[in-house]
Coordinates of C-alpha atoms in Angstrom, one line a residue:
Chain A
M102 CA -10.8 -30.6 2.2
T103 CA -8.6 -32.2 -0.4
D104 CA -5.1 -33.5 0.2
T105 CA -3.8 -32.2 -3.1
N106 CA -1.7 -29.1 -2.9
P107 CA -3.1 -26.7 -5.6
T108 CA -0.6 -24.8 -7.6
Q109 CA 0.7 -21.6 -6.3
Q110 CA 1.3 -18.8 -8.8
F111 CA 4.0 -16.3 -8.0
G112 CA 4.8 -12.9 -9.5
S113 CA 1.3 -12.5 -11.2
D114 CA 0.0 -9.1 -12.1
R115 CA -2.5 -9.3 -9.3
V116 CA 0.2 -10.2 -6.7
K117 CA 2.5 -7.4 -7.9
R118 CA -0.1 -4.7 -8.1
G119 CA -1.6 -6.0 -4.9
L120 CA 1.4 -5.1 -2.7
A121 CA 1.1 -1.5 -3.8
K122 CA -2.6 -1.5 -2.8
M123 CA -1.6 -2.5 0.7
L124 CA 0.7 0.5 0.9
K125 CA -2.1 3.0 0.1
G126 CA -2.6 5.8 2.6
G127 CA 1.0 5.3 3.7
V128 CA 4.4 7.0 3.6
I129 CA 7.4 5.4 2.0
M130 CA 10.6 6.9 3.4
D131 CA 14.2 7.1 1.9
V132 CA 16.8 5.6 4.3
V133 CA 20.5 5.3 3.9
T134 CA 21.4 3.3 7.0
P135 CA 19.8 0.5 9.1
E136 CA 19.5 3.1 11.9
Q137 CA 17.5 5.4 9.7
A138 CA 15.4 2.4 8.6
R139 CA 14.6 1.7 12.3
I140 CA 13.6 5.3 12.9
A141 CA 11.4 5.2 9.8
E142 CA 9.6 2.0 10.8
D143 CA 9.2 3.3 14.4
A144 CA 7.6 6.5 13.0
G145 CA 5.1 4.5 11.0
A146 CA 6.6 4.2 7.5
V147 CA 4.6 1.8 5.4
A148 CA 7.8 0.8 3.5
V149 CA 11.4 2.1 3.2
M150 CA 13.5 2.9 0.2
A151 CA 17.0 1.7 0.7
L152 CA 19.7 3.8 -1.0
E153 CA 23.2 5.0 -0.5
R154 CA 22.6 8.7 -0.8
V155 CA 19.4 10.6 -0.6
P156 CA 18.5 12.7 -3.7
A157 CA 19.7 16.0 -2.0
D158 CA 23.2 14.5 -1.6
I159 CA 23.2 13.0 -5.1
R160 CA 22.5 16.5 -6.3
A161 CA 25.1 18.1 -4.1
Q162 CA 27.9 15.6 -4.8
G163 CA 27.2 15.0 -8.5
G164 CA 28.7 12.2 -10.5
V165 CA 27.1 9.0 -11.7
A166 CA 24.5 7.6 -9.2
R167 CA 24.0 3.8 -9.2
M168 CA 22.3 1.0 -7.4
S169 CA 23.3 0.7 -3.7
D170 CA 25.8 -1.7 -2.3
P171 CA 24.1 -5.1 -1.7
D172 CA 25.5 -5.1 1.9
L173 CA 23.7 -1.9 2.7
I174 CA 20.4 -3.2 1.2
E175 CA 20.7 -6.5 3.1
A176 CA 21.5 -4.7 6.3
I177 CA 18.3 -2.6 5.9
I178 CA 16.2 -5.7 5.0
A179 CA 17.5 -7.3 8.2
E180 CA 16.6 -4.3 10.3
V181 CA 13.0 -3.7 9.4
S182 CA 9.8 -5.8 9.1
V183 CA 8.0 -3.5 6.7
P184 CA 8.6 -3.9 2.9
V185 CA 12.0 -2.7 1.5
M186 CA 12.3 -1.1 -1.9
A187 CA 15.5 -0.3 -3.7
K188 CA 16.4 1.8 -6.8
A189 CA 17.8 0.6 -10.1
R190 CA 18.9 2.9 -12.9
I191 CA 16.5 3.5 -15.8
G192 CA 17.1 0.7 -18.3
H193 CA 19.6 -1.2 -16.1
F194 CA 18.1 -4.6 -16.1
V195 CA 21.1 -6.3 -14.5
E196 CA 20.9 -4.0 -11.5
A197 CA 17.2 -5.1 -11.3
Q198 CA 18.2 -8.7 -11.5
V199 CA 20.6 -8.2 -8.6
L200 CA 18.0 -6.4 -6.5
Q201 CA 15.6 -9.3 -7.2
A202 CA 18.3 -11.8 -6.1
L203 CA 18.7 -9.7 -2.9
D204 CA 15.0 -10.3 -2.2
V205 CA 13.9 -6.7 -2.1
D206 CA 10.1 -6.3 -2.1
Y207 CA 9.8 -3.6 -4.8
I208 CA 12.2 -2.1 -7.3
D209 CA 12.1 1.6 -8.2
E210 CA 13.3 2.2 -11.7
S211 CA 14.4 5.7 -10.9
E212 CA 15.4 8.9 -12.6
V213 CA 17.1 9.9 -9.3
L214 CA 19.9 7.6 -10.4
S215 CA 21.8 8.2 -13.6
P216 CA 20.0 6.5 -16.5
A217 CA 21.8 3.4 -18.0
D218 CA 19.9 3.4 -21.2
Y219 CA 18.5 6.5 -22.9
V220 CA 16.2 4.6 -25.2
N221 CA 14.7 1.6 -23.4
H222 CA 13.3 1.1 -19.9
I223 CA 13.6 -2.3 -18.2
D224 CA 11.2 -5.0 -19.5
K225 CA 9.5 -5.4 -16.1
W226 CA 7.4 -8.3 -17.2
Q227 CA 10.5 -10.5 -17.0
F228 CA 10.7 -10.2 -13.2
T229 CA 8.9 -11.7 -10.2
V230 CA 9.5 -8.7 -8.1
P231 CA 7.2 -5.7 -8.8
F232 CA 8.4 -2.3 -10.1
V233 CA 7.4 1.3 -9.3
C234 CA 8.3 3.9 -12.0
G235 CA 8.1 7.6 -12.1
A236 CA 5.8 9.6 -14.5
T237 CA 5.2 13.3 -15.2
N238 CA 2.1 12.8 -17.2
L239 CA -0.5 10.1 -18.1
G240 CA 1.2 9.0 -21.3
E241 CA 4.4 8.3 -19.5
A242 CA 2.6 6.5 -16.7
L243 CA 0.8 4.2 -19.3
R244 CA 4.0 3.5 -21.1
R245 CA 5.6 2.3 -17.9
I246 CA 2.5 0.2 -17.0
N247 CA 2.7 -1.3 -20.5
E248 CA 6.3 -2.3 -19.7
G249 CA 5.1 -4.0 -16.6
A250 CA 5.2 -1.4 -13.8
A251 CA 2.9 -2.4 -11.0
M252 CA 2.8 1.0 -9.3
I253 CA 3.3 4.6 -10.5
R254 CA 4.7 7.6 -8.7
S255 CA 4.7 11.1 -9.9
K256 CA 8.3 12.3 -10.3
G257 CA 8.4 15.7 -8.7
E258 CA 11.8 17.1 -8.5
A259 CA 13.7 14.9 -6.0
G260 CA 16.1 16.3 -3.5
T261 CA 14.8 19.9 -3.7
G262 CA 12.3 20.1 -0.9
D263 CA 10.3 22.1 -3.5
V264 CA 6.9 20.4 -3.9
S265 CA 5.8 22.4 -7.0
E266 CA 6.8 19.8 -9.5
A267 CA 5.1 17.0 -7.7
T268 CA 2.0 19.1 -7.6
K269 CA 2.3 19.8 -11.4
H270 CA 2.7 16.1 -12.2
I271 CA -0.2 14.8 -10.1
R272 CA -2.5 17.5 -11.4
Q273 CA -1.4 16.7 -15.0
I274 CA -2.1 13.0 -14.6
T275 CA -5.5 13.6 -12.9
S276 CA -6.6 16.1 -15.5
E277 CA -5.6 13.9 -18.4
I278 CA -7.6 11.0 -16.8
N279 CA -10.6 13.4 -16.5
T280 CA -10.3 14.4 -20.2
L281 CA -10.2 10.7 -21.3
K282 CA -13.4 10.0 -19.2
S283 CA -15.3 12.6 -21.2
M284 CA -14.3 11.2 -24.6
T285 CA -16.3 9.0 -26.9
K286 CA -15.0 5.6 -27.9
D287 CA -13.8 6.8 -31.4
E288 CA -11.9 9.7 -29.9
L289 CA -9.8 7.3 -27.8
Y290 CA -7.8 6.1 -30.8
V291 CA -6.5 9.6 -31.4
A292 CA -6.1 10.1 -27.6
A293 CA -3.9 7.0 -27.5
K294 CA -1.8 8.3 -30.4
E295 CA -1.4 11.7 -28.7
L296 CA -0.5 10.2 -25.3
Q297 CA 1.9 7.8 -27.1
A298 CA 0.3 5.0 -25.1
P299 CA -1.3 1.7 -26.0
H300 CA -5.0 2.0 -26.9
D301 CA -6.2 -0.8 -24.6
L302 CA -4.7 0.9 -21.5
V303 CA -6.1 4.3 -22.7
A304 CA -9.6 2.7 -23.1
E305 CA -9.3 1.1 -19.6
V306 CA -8.5 4.4 -18.0
A307 CA -11.3 6.1 -19.9
S308 CA -13.8 3.6 -18.6
T309 CA -12.6 3.2 -15.0
G310 CA -11.6 6.8 -14.5
K311 CA -8.3 5.8 -12.8
L312 CA -4.9 4.2 -13.5
P313 CA -4.9 0.4 -13.4
V314 CA -2.2 0.6 -10.7
V315 CA -1.7 2.6 -7.5
L316 CA -0.5 6.2 -7.9
F317 CA 1.8 7.7 -5.3
T318 CA 3.5 11.1 -5.4
A319 CA 7.2 11.8 -4.9
G320 CA 9.7 14.5 -5.1
G321 CA 10.0 17.5 -2.9
V322 CA 7.6 16.5 -0.1
A323 CA 9.0 18.0 3.1
T324 CA 6.2 18.8 5.5
P325 CA 3.0 17.3 6.8
A326 CA 1.0 19.9 4.8
D327 CA 2.9 18.9 1.6
A328 CA 1.9 15.2 2.1
A329 CA -1.7 16.1 2.9
M330 CA -1.9 18.3 -0.2
M331 CA -0.7 15.4 -2.4
M332 CA -3.4 13.2 -0.8
Q333 CA -6.1 15.9 -1.4
L334 CA -5.0 16.1 -5.0
G335 CA -5.7 12.4 -5.4
A336 CA -2.5 10.5 -4.6
D337 CA -2.9 7.1 -3.0
G338 CA 0.2 7.8 -0.8
V339 CA 3.5 9.6 -0.7
F340 CA 7.2 9.0 -1.0
V341 CA 9.4 11.2 1.2
G342 CA 13.0 11.3 0.2
S343 CA 15.4 13.8 1.5
G344 CA 12.6 15.7 3.4
I345 CA 12.9 13.6 6.6
F346 CA 16.6 12.9 7.3
K347 CA 17.7 16.3 6.0
S348 CA 15.5 18.0 8.6
G349 CA 16.2 19.0 12.2
N350 CA 14.1 16.4 13.9
P351 CA 13.7 13.3 11.7
E352 CA 11.8 11.1 14.2
Q353 CA 9.1 13.7 14.9
R354 CA 8.8 14.9 11.3
A355 CA 8.5 11.4 10.0
A356 CA 5.7 10.5 12.5
A357 CA 4.0 13.9 11.7
I358 CA 4.0 13.2 8.0
V359 CA 2.5 9.7 8.6
K360 CA -0.3 11.2 10.6
A361 CA -1.0 14.0 8.1
T362 CA -1.2 11.5 5.3
T363 CA -3.9 9.5 7.1
F364 CA -5.8 12.6 8.2
Y365 CA -5.1 14.6 5.0
D366 CA -8.6 16.1 5.0
D367 CA -8.5 17.3 8.6
P368 CA -6.7 20.7 9.0
S369 CA -6.9 20.5 12.7
V370 CA -4.8 17.3 12.8
I371 CA -2.4 18.7 10.2
A372 CA -2.0 21.8 12.4
E373 CA -1.4 19.8 15.5
V374 CA 1.3 17.5 14.0
S375 CA 3.0 20.5 12.3
R376 CA 3.8 22.2 15.7
G377 CA 7.4 22.4 16.9
L378 CA 8.9 20.2 14.2
G379 CA 12.1 22.2 14.0
E380 CA 13.8 23.1 10.8
A381 CA 12.6 21.6 7.5
M382 CA 15.2 20.8 4.9
V383 CA 16.5 24.0 3.5
G384 CA 15.9 23.0 -0.1
I385 CA 16.4 24.4 -3.5
N386 CA 13.8 26.2 -5.7
V387 CA 13.2 24.2 -8.8
G388 CA 13.3 27.4 -10.9
D389 CA 16.9 27.9 -9.8
L390 CA 18.0 24.5 -11.1
P391 CA 19.6 24.6 -14.6
A392 CA 17.7 22.3 -16.9
P393 CA 20.5 19.6 -17.2
H394 CA 20.1 19.0 -13.4
R395 CA 16.4 18.5 -13.5
L396 CA 15.8 14.8 -12.7
A397 CA 12.2 14.7 -13.7
E398 CA 13.3 15.2 -17.3
R399 CA 15.0 11.8 -17.2
G400 CA 12.8 9.0 -18.6
W401 CA 10.4 9.4 -21.4
Chain B
M231 CA -32.2 3.5 13.2
V232 CA -30.4 1.6 10.4
T233 CA -32.4 -1.4 9.3
A234 CA -30.8 -4.8 9.6
K235 CA -31.2 -5.3 5.8
H236 CA -28.8 -2.5 5.1
P237 CA -26.5 -2.5 8.1
K238 CA -24.1 0.4 8.6
V239 CA -20.6 -1.1 8.6
G240 CA -17.2 0.6 8.8
V241 CA -13.9 -0.1 7.1
L242 CA -10.9 0.9 9.3
A243 CA -9.4 3.7 7.1
L244 CA -6.1 4.5 8.8
Q245 CA -4.0 2.9 6.0
G246 CA -4.3 0.0 3.5
D247 CA -6.7 -1.3 0.8
V248 CA -9.7 0.5 2.2
R249 CA -11.3 1.3 -1.1
E250 CA -11.4 -2.4 -2.2
H251 CA -13.3 -3.4 0.9
V252 CA -15.7 -0.4 0.6
R253 CA -16.5 -1.4 -3.0
V254 CA -17.3 -5.1 -2.1
L255 CA -19.4 -4.2 0.9
S256 CA -21.3 -1.5 -0.9
G257 CA -22.0 -4.0 -3.7
L258 CA -23.5 -6.3 -1.2
G259 CA -26.0 -3.6 -0.1
A260 CA -24.3 -2.4 3.1
D261 CA -24.1 1.2 4.1
V262 CA -20.3 1.7 4.3
V263 CA -18.3 4.4 6.1
P264 CA -14.6 4.8 6.6
V265 CA -13.6 4.8 10.3
R266 CA -10.7 6.8 11.6
R267 CA -12.1 8.3 14.8
P268 CA -13.9 6.9 17.8
S269 CA -17.0 8.9 16.9
E270 CA -17.2 7.2 13.5
L271 CA -16.7 3.8 15.2
D272 CA -19.7 4.5 17.4
E273 CA -22.0 4.7 14.4
V274 CA -21.2 1.3 12.9
Q275 CA -22.6 -2.2 13.6
G276 CA -19.6 -4.1 12.2
L277 CA -16.1 -3.3 11.0
V278 CA -13.7 -4.6 8.4
I279 CA -10.0 -4.2 9.1
P280 CA -8.3 -4.1 5.7
G281 CA -5.0 -5.3 4.4
G282 CA -2.1 -3.0 4.8
E283 CA 0.8 -2.6 7.3
S284 CA -0.4 -3.8 10.7
S285 CA 2.4 -1.9 12.5
V286 CA 1.3 1.4 11.0
M287 CA -2.4 0.8 11.7
D288 CA -1.5 0.0 15.3
K289 CA 0.5 3.2 15.8
L290 CA -2.2 5.4 14.2
A291 CA -5.0 3.7 16.2
R292 CA -3.1 4.4 19.4
S293 CA -2.2 8.0 18.5
F294 CA -5.8 9.0 17.8
G295 CA -7.6 7.3 20.7
L296 CA -9.2 4.7 18.5
F297 CA -7.4 1.7 20.0
E298 CA -9.3 1.4 23.3
S299 CA -12.6 2.1 21.6
L300 CA -11.9 -0.7 19.2
R301 CA -11.0 -3.1 22.0
Q302 CA -14.2 -2.3 23.8
R303 CA -16.4 -2.8 20.8
I304 CA -14.6 -6.1 20.0
R305 CA -15.2 -7.3 23.6
S306 CA -18.8 -6.3 23.5
G307 CA -19.4 -8.5 20.5
M308 CA -19.2 -6.3 17.4
P309 CA -18.6 -8.4 14.3
V310 CA -15.2 -7.7 12.8
Y311 CA -13.6 -9.2 9.7
G312 CA -9.8 -8.7 9.3
T313 CA -7.9 -9.5 6.1
C314 CA -4.1 -9.9 6.3
A315 CA -3.0 -7.0 8.5
G316 CA -6.5 -7.1 9.9
L317 CA -6.0 -10.7 11.0
I318 CA -2.8 -9.6 12.8
M319 CA -4.7 -6.8 14.5
L320 CA -7.3 -9.3 15.8
A321 CA -4.8 -11.9 17.0
D322 CA -4.1 -12.3 20.7
R323 CA -0.5 -13.1 20.0
V324 CA 1.9 -12.1 17.2
E325 CA 5.3 -13.5 16.2
D326 CA 7.8 -11.3 14.4
A327 CA 6.0 -8.2 15.5
S328 CA 7.5 -4.7 14.9
P329 CA 9.1 -3.5 18.1
G330 CA 6.4 -2.3 20.5
Q331 CA 3.6 -3.5 18.2
Q332 CA 0.3 -4.2 20.0
T333 CA -2.8 -5.9 18.8
L334 CA -6.5 -5.4 19.5
G335 CA -6.9 -9.1 20.2
G336 CA -10.0 -11.2 20.4
L337 CA -9.0 -14.2 18.3
D338 CA -7.3 -16.9 20.5
V339 CA -4.5 -17.5 17.9
T340 CA -0.8 -16.9 17.4
V341 CA -0.1 -15.2 14.1
R342 CA 3.3 -14.9 12.4
R343 CA 3.8 -11.7 10.4
N344 CA 5.3 -12.0 6.8
A345 CA 5.3 -15.7 7.4
F346 CA 6.1 -16.6 3.8
G347 CA 9.0 -14.2 3.3
S348 CA 9.5 -11.3 1.0
Q349 CA 7.2 -10.1 -1.8
L350 CA 8.9 -12.7 -4.1
E351 CA 7.0 -15.4 -2.0
S352 CA 3.6 -13.7 -2.5
F353 CA 1.2 -15.9 -4.5
E354 CA -2.3 -16.8 -5.7
T355 CA -3.8 -20.2 -5.2
E356 CA -7.1 -22.1 -4.9
L357 CA -8.3 -22.6 -1.4
S358 CA -11.1 -24.7 0.0
V359 CA -13.1 -23.1 2.8
P360 CA -15.8 -25.8 3.5
S361 CA -17.8 -23.9 6.2
V362 CA -18.0 -20.7 4.2
A363 CA -18.2 -21.7 0.5
D364 CA -19.2 -24.8 -1.4
E365 CA -16.6 -24.2 -4.2
P366 CA -12.9 -23.7 -3.7
M367 CA -12.1 -20.0 -3.8
H368 CA -9.2 -18.1 -5.4
A369 CA -7.0 -16.6 -2.7
V370 CA -4.3 -14.0 -3.0
F371 CA -1.5 -13.9 -0.3
I372 CA 0.6 -10.8 -0.2
R373 CA 3.5 -10.8 2.3
A374 CA 0.9 -12.7 4.2
P375 CA 0.7 -13.8 7.8
I376 CA -0.2 -17.4 8.8
V377 CA -1.9 -18.7 11.9
E378 CA 0.9 -20.6 13.7
S379 CA -1.3 -22.0 16.5
V380 CA -5.1 -22.0 17.1
G381 CA -6.2 -21.7 20.7
D382 CA -9.1 -23.6 22.2
A383 CA -11.5 -20.8 21.7
A384 CA -10.9 -20.2 18.0
T385 CA -11.9 -22.4 15.0
T386 CA -9.9 -23.1 11.8
L387 CA -11.8 -22.2 8.6
A388 CA -9.2 -22.9 6.0
S389 CA -5.7 -24.3 5.6
L390 CA -3.2 -24.6 2.8
G391 CA -2.4 -28.0 1.3
D392 CA 0.6 -28.3 3.7
G393 CA -1.7 -27.7 6.7
R394 CA -0.8 -24.1 7.5
V395 CA -3.9 -22.3 8.8
V396 CA -4.9 -19.2 6.9
A397 CA -8.5 -18.5 8.0
V398 CA -10.0 -18.6 11.5
E399 CA -13.1 -17.4 13.4
Q400 CA -14.2 -17.0 17.0
G401 CA -17.6 -15.7 18.0
N402 CA -18.2 -12.7 15.8
L403 CA -14.6 -12.3 14.7
I404 CA -13.3 -13.6 11.4
G405 CA -9.7 -13.4 10.1
T406 CA -8.1 -14.4 6.8
S407 CA -4.4 -14.3 5.7
F408 CA -5.6 -13.6 2.2
H409 CA -7.5 -10.9 0.4
P410 CA -11.0 -11.8 -0.9
E411 CA -11.5 -8.0 -1.6
M412 CA -9.0 -8.3 -4.4
T413 CA -10.5 -11.2 -6.3
G414 CA -14.2 -10.4 -6.7
N415 CA -15.2 -13.4 -4.5
T416 CA -17.6 -12.1 -2.0
V417 CA -18.4 -15.1 0.2
F418 CA -16.3 -13.9 3.2
H419 CA -17.9 -10.5 3.1
E420 CA -21.4 -12.0 2.9
Y421 CA -20.5 -14.3 5.8
F422 CA -19.4 -11.2 7.8
L423 CA -22.5 -9.2 6.9
R424 CA -24.7 -12.2 8.0
R425 CA -23.1 -11.8 11.4
V426 CA -23.7 -8.1 11.4
R427 CA -27.4 -8.6 10.6
A428 CA -27.8 -11.3 13.2
V429 CA -26.3 -9.0 15.9
A430 CA -28.4 -6.0 14.8
D431 CA -31.6 -8.2 14.8
T432 CA -30.8 -9.4 18.3
A433 CA -30.2 -5.8 19.5
S434 CA -33.5 -4.5 18.0
A435 CA -35.5 -7.4 19.4
T436 CA -34.3 -6.5 22.9
P437 CA -37.0 -4.3 24.5

């Protein structure tokens, strides 16, 4: 062995995308207090998302939704041993700088908060901390990856308990990937133009048949069966926002969703963990939401 | 009967970077299956415990009756290679564990979870592992554990420049803080598969 200390490289692409790989097959849960964070870790959350209000409350209360109080984020980091994520507004690079200074493990540049810039997203290459971003289709996912996102989640329609939008987005992304796979090389130039995404990323997806980063689903997941369906549709894992702590029995529901995510292809396990969970979040049908209140339409 | 040349090995598939390990092991000619249930564990001659969240793997292994089967197989000498969370699962003692967290044990070491700090402290570096590879290998550490102390029964395989231990072995158990499955360097997986073949050969030689 040598005595020299070889250089250590921090914040590389591989290191940023790598943490998302470690989260695969897991459930990331929204929490608004250290107590909820403790419940989430004890139930088997693979990471927690620290925020001040869950999307259902942001919806109900209205107003501008911003980054959480640093005191709250630090208290949640102090409480748990699993990774802690926190949300910055779309385009709000200073909120992202603050979250990095607070030592969060991942930043979610999130449409659940009010956008701070209606033109630009954050230049995520400038950060050591990795970012996850939402996408409703493949072009949007590749634009975010081009800006430095190290993980993608489908957007769904957060805070509704209605999983139909999450289903639509994961199906859309998967089917667009399948279309690319069947194209010849010369067709990929036009495909890149139509997807409004860089050609090199489009060519990479066409040849590998998958996104270059981990893909989770989010938005409206409220039951073990919802989570298992997202996994069967090809997600690498799930985010559960309001679905846990807006339900009758958060501890049991959280643990059930974790188990259903691992045994997503085993209906007998999903049936077993779905028994006696009590009331799921009441929810809102996405069709009843007037267009200006649809969060998935934020970001581009 | 599976031939020793193409041993049947499992990757613990409760959570984590399962697919990365499956790809490396398949590339090396192993017959690879995901393991989530005791019946699946019964069919394999060796097991990789992937990177991921050790506290989650622990809970799921205990909820679905896999935990005791895993312990028994480890005690009876099945080769197991653990990366990151897998190293934690194999350690006899864990510092900074999640409340109530248990490990399978087998490696006489004390491992500290998230020993480097948050994700900002995750890094890549070159690492020399003299007993496994001639050349230094590229190693990726992600919210990685370190081996705080190595008991008499275990052997150090690699340390960082500052002396912190990041790879150990004991009998047929191997553990690394880092993720060879992410870099394309297959020496640790080959090292593990040699153990699996050796154990399979011994078993088939017994009348």
